[in-house]
Amino acid sequence: MARNTPLKIVAACGLGTGTALFLKMTIDDILKKANVDAIVETADASIAQAVSADIVVTAQDLVELVRRNPRVKEIVEITNYGNLPEIREKLLDAVKRLEQS
Amino acid sequence: MGLDFLSALGDRIQLVDTVSSWQEAVKMGGQMLVEHGIANPEYADKMIAVCQELGPYIAIAPGIAIPHARPEDGAKSFGLSLLVVKQGVEFGSHNDPVYLVLSFATPDKESHLEFLRQLATLLQNVEDVARVIVDKQTPEQVRSYLQQVITSQSNERR
């Protein structure tokens, strides 16, 4: 199904400066290659609990926090930030689920 | 943009056989930043506090952790330090044991972008990289190996 507005994706980590930023660069790259229209932002733990987003991508530690945020539609949990295929597959699966909903 | 990985690392590389805890490892990493004027003395304790508060997510891939605190926690300029723990240290993460403790301080959200970009290439086979690094004897050997990895991988990417 075609979307009119870009997806809003939030890369979150504890402080929003290290892994979140790292993740944002990786996500930007993946989505560009997959031709997915999205705006990718970074967030720290407190923002991630309150932000409204189509997808939040984060590490295991923060998943529970984000799960309590009702304004997030999909959560993608990354275990290994060096595993590009893992990130790509989980992220694009979430995009697919959103398109089908 | 900011400094690249190796410029930001400088000669802040230390090899140890073991540490008593992840806190000690982070403290040593922070100490190297403090000694070189990259961060204020409180920064190392802040790095530990952040990890206690938010969990061991800083162990971002198998064998490697990137401790850091907020810019306002005492980061004076952008820089890295690398503590190699030959026997590994547990962070309480699924990416344990951690052999490479790569601490950083950044005064803002931009100075470390180029470093993060190069970190991405390093992380792609970080398990192999860690295995080679724990066998090195001197900081110089670690540095020249890292240089080799980063250069060859960024060439492949082009």
Coordinates of N, CA and C in Angstrom, one line a residue, chain B residues 2-102:
Chain B
G2 N 34.1 15.8 12.0 CA 35.0 15.6 13.2 C 36.2 14.7 12.9
L3 N 37.0 14.4 13.9 CA 38.2 13.6 13.7 C 37.8 12.2 13.3
D4 N 38.7 11.5 12.6 CA 38.5 10.1 12.3 C 38.9 9.3 13.5
F5 N 38.7 8.0 13.3 CA 38.9 7.0 14.4 C 40.3 7.1 15.0
L6 N 41.3 6.9 14.1 CA 42.7 6.8 14.6 C 43.2 8.1 15.2
S7 N 42.8 9.3 14.6 CA 43.2 10.6 15.1 C 42.6 10.8 16.5
A8 N 41.3 10.4 16.6 CA 40.6 10.6 17.9 C 41.2 9.6 19.0
L9 N 41.7 8.5 18.5 CA 42.3 7.5 19.5 C 43.7 8.0 20.0
G10 N 44.5 8.5 19.1 CA 45.8 8.9 19.4 C 46.6 7.7 20.0
D11 N 47.3 7.9 21.0 CA 48.1 6.8 21.6 C 47.4 6.3 22.9
R12 N 46.1 6.6 23.0 CA 45.5 6.1 24.3 C 45.0 4.7 24.1
I13 N 46.0 3.8 24.1 CA 45.7 2.4 24.1 C 46.4 1.7 25.2
Q14 N 45.7 0.8 25.9 CA 46.3 0.2 27.1 C 45.9 -1.3 27.0
L15 N 46.8 -2.2 27.3 CA 46.5 -3.6 27.3 C 46.6 -4.2 28.7
V16 N 45.6 -4.9 29.2 CA 45.7 -5.5 30.5 C 45.3 -7.0 30.3
D17 N 45.7 -7.8 31.3 CA 45.3 -9.2 31.2 C 43.9 -9.4 31.7
T18 N 43.7 -8.9 32.9 CA 42.3 -9.0 33.5 C 42.0 -7.7 34.2
V19 N 40.7 -7.5 34.5 CA 40.2 -6.5 35.4 C 39.3 -7.1 36.4
S20 N 39.0 -6.4 37.5 CA 38.2 -7.0 38.5 C 36.7 -6.9 38.2
S21 N 36.3 -5.9 37.4 CA 34.9 -5.7 37.1 C 34.8 -4.8 35.9
W22 N 33.6 -4.7 35.3 CA 33.4 -3.8 34.2 C 33.6 -2.4 34.7
Q23 N 33.2 -2.1 35.9 CA 33.4 -0.8 36.5 C 34.9 -0.4 36.4
E24 N 35.7 -1.3 36.8 CA 37.2 -1.0 36.7 C 37.6 -0.7 35.3
A25 N 37.1 -1.5 34.4 CA 37.5 -1.3 33.0 C 37.1 0.0 32.5
V26 N 35.8 0.4 32.8 CA 35.3 1.7 32.3 C 36.1 2.9 33.0
K27 N 36.4 2.7 34.2 CA 37.2 3.7 35.0 C 38.6 3.9 34.3
M28 N 39.2 2.8 33.9 CA 40.5 2.9 33.3 C 40.5 3.6 32.0
G29 N 39.4 3.2 31.2 CA 39.2 3.9 29.9 C 39.0 5.4 30.1
G30 N 38.2 5.7 31.1 CA 37.9 7.1 31.4 C 39.1 7.9 31.8
Q31 N 40.0 7.2 32.6 CA 41.2 7.8 33.2 C 42.1 8.2 32.0
M32 N 42.2 7.4 31.0 CA 43.0 7.8 29.8 C 42.5 9.1 29.2
L33 N 41.2 9.2 29.1 CA 40.6 10.5 28.6 C 40.9 11.7 29.5
V34 N 40.9 11.4 30.8 CA 41.1 12.5 31.7 C 42.6 12.9 31.7
E35 N 43.5 12.0 31.7 CA 44.9 12.3 31.6 C 45.3 13.1 30.4
H36 N 44.6 12.9 29.3 CA 44.9 13.7 28.1 C 44.1 14.9 28.0
G37 N 43.4 15.3 29.0 CA 42.6 16.6 29.0 C 41.4 16.5 28.1
I38 N 41.0 15.4 27.7 CA 39.8 15.3 26.9 C 38.5 15.4 27.7
A39 N 38.6 14.9 29.0 CA 37.4 15.0 29.8 C 37.9 15.4 31.2
N40 N 36.9 15.9 32.0 CA 37.2 16.3 33.4 C 37.1 15.0 34.2
P41 N 37.8 15.1 35.4 CA 37.9 13.9 36.3 C 36.6 13.2 36.6
E42 N 35.5 13.9 36.7 CA 34.2 13.3 37.0 C 33.6 12.5 35.9
Y43 N 34.2 12.7 34.7 CA 33.6 12.0 33.5 C 33.6 10.5 33.6
A44 N 34.7 9.9 34.1 CA 34.8 8.5 34.2 C 33.7 7.9 35.1
D45 N 33.5 8.6 36.3 CA 32.4 8.1 37.2 C 31.0 8.2 36.5
K46 N 30.9 9.2 35.7 CA 29.6 9.4 35.0 C 29.4 8.3 34.0
M47 N 30.4 7.9 33.4 CA 30.3 6.7 32.4 C 29.8 5.5 33.1
I48 N 30.3 5.2 34.3 CA 29.9 4.1 35.1 C 28.4 4.3 35.5
A49 N 28.1 5.5 36.0 CA 26.7 5.8 36.4 C 25.7 5.6 35.3
V50 N 26.0 6.0 34.1 CA 25.1 5.9 32.9 C 24.8 4.4 32.7
C51 N 25.9 3.6 32.7 CA 25.7 2.2 32.5 C 24.9 1.5 33.6
Q52 N 25.1 1.9 34.8 CA 24.3 1.3 35.9 C 22.8 1.7 35.8
E53 N 22.6 3.0 35.3 CA 21.3 3.5 35.2 C 20.5 2.9 34.1
L54 N 21.2 2.8 32.9 CA 20.4 2.4 31.7 C 20.7 1.0 31.2
G55 N 21.6 0.3 31.9 CA 21.8 -1.1 31.5 C 23.0 -1.2 30.6
P56 N 23.4 -2.5 30.3 CA 24.7 -2.7 29.6 C 24.6 -2.6 28.1
Y57 N 23.7 -1.8 27.6 CA 23.5 -1.6 26.1 C 24.8 -1.1 25.4
I58 N 25.7 -0.6 26.2 CA 26.9 -0.1 25.6 C 27.8 -1.2 25.1
A59 N 27.5 -2.5 25.5 CA 28.2 -3.6 24.8 C 27.4 -3.8 23.5
I60 N 27.8 -3.1 22.5 CA 27.0 -3.0 21.3 C 27.1 -4.2 20.3
A61 N 28.2 -4.9 20.4 CA 28.4 -6.1 19.5 C 29.2 -7.1 20.3
P62 N 29.3 -8.3 19.8 CA 30.1 -9.3 20.6 C 31.5 -8.9 20.8
G63 N 31.9 -8.8 22.1 CA 33.3 -8.5 22.4 C 33.6 -7.0 22.5
I64 N 32.7 -6.1 22.3 CA 33.1 -4.7 22.3 C 32.0 -3.9 23.0
A65 N 32.5 -2.9 23.9 CA 31.6 -2.0 24.5 C 32.1 -0.6 24.3
I66 N 31.2 0.4 24.2 CA 31.6 1.8 24.0 C 31.1 2.7 25.1
P67 N 31.7 2.7 26.3 CA 31.3 3.5 27.4 C 31.4 5.0 27.0
H68 N 30.4 5.8 27.4 CA 30.4 7.2 27.2 C 29.4 7.8 28.2
A69 N 29.5 9.1 28.4 CA 28.6 9.9 29.2 C 28.0 11.0 28.4
R70 N 27.3 11.9 29.0 CA 26.7 13.0 28.2 C 27.8 14.1 28.0
P71 N 27.6 14.9 27.0 CA 28.6 16.0 26.8 C 28.7 16.8 28.0
E72 N 27.6 17.1 28.7 CA 27.6 18.0 29.8 C 28.2 17.3 31.1
D73 N 28.5 16.0 31.0 CA 29.1 15.3 32.1 C 30.6 15.5 32.3
G74 N 31.1 16.4 31.5 CA 32.5 16.7 31.7 C 33.4 16.4 30.4
A75 N 32.8 16.3 29.3 CA 33.5 16.1 28.0 C 34.1 17.5 27.6
K76 N 35.4 17.6 27.4 CA 36.0 18.8 27.0 C 36.2 18.9 25.5
S77 N 36.6 17.8 24.9 CA 36.8 17.7 23.5 C 36.4 16.3 23.0
F78 N 36.5 16.0 21.8 CA 36.2 14.7 21.3 C 37.4 13.8 21.3
G79 N 37.3 12.6 21.9 CA 38.5 11.7 21.9 C 38.1 10.3 22.3
L80 N 38.9 9.4 22.0 CA 38.7 8.0 22.3 C 39.8 7.4 23.2
S81 N 39.5 6.3 23.9 CA 40.6 5.5 24.5 C 40.2 4.0 24.3
L82 N 41.2 3.2 24.2 CA 40.9 1.8 24.0 C 41.6 1.0 25.1
L83 N 40.8 0.3 25.9 CA 41.4 -0.7 26.9 C 41.1 -2.1 26.3
V84 N 42.2 -2.8 26.2 CA 42.1 -4.2 25.7 C 42.2 -5.1 26.9
V85 N 41.2 -5.9 27.2 CA 41.2 -6.8 28.3 C 41.3 -8.2 27.8
K86 N 42.5 -8.7 27.9 CA 42.8 -10.0 27.2 C 42.0 -11.2 27.6
Q87 N 41.6 -11.2 28.9 CA 40.8 -12.3 29.4 C 39.3 -12.0 29.3
G88 N 39.0 -10.8 28.9 CA 37.6 -10.4 28.7 C 37.0 -10.0 30.1
V89 N 35.9 -9.3 30.0 CA 35.2 -8.8 31.2 C 33.7 -8.8 30.9
E90 N 32.9 -9.2 32.0 CA 31.5 -9.3 31.8 C 30.8 -8.0 32.1
F91 N 29.9 -7.6 31.2 CA 29.1 -6.4 31.4 C 27.7 -6.7 31.7
G92 N 27.4 -8.0 31.8 CA 26.0 -8.4 32.0 C 25.2 -8.3 30.7
S93 N 25.8 -8.4 29.6 CA 25.2 -8.2 28.3 C 25.2 -9.6 27.5
H94 N 24.4 -9.7 26.5 CA 24.4 -10.8 25.6 C 25.7 -10.8 24.7
N95 N 26.4 -9.6 24.7 CA 27.6 -9.5 23.9 C 28.8 -9.8 24.8
D96 N 28.7 -10.3 26.0 CA 29.8 -10.7 26.8 C 30.5 -11.9 26.2
P97 N 31.8 -12.2 26.5 CA 32.7 -11.3 27.3 C 33.2 -10.1 26.4
V98 N 33.5 -9.0 27.0 CA 34.0 -7.8 26.3 C 35.5 -7.8 26.4
Y99 N 36.1 -7.7 25.2 CA 37.6 -7.6 25.1 C 38.0 -6.2 24.8
L100 N 37.2 -5.5 24.1 CA 37.6 -4.1 23.6 C 36.7 -3.1 24.3
V101 N 37.3 -2.3 25.2 CA 36.5 -1.3 25.9 C 36.9 0.1 25.2
L102 N 36.0 0.6 24.4 CA 36.3 1.8 23.6 C 35.6 2.9 24.2

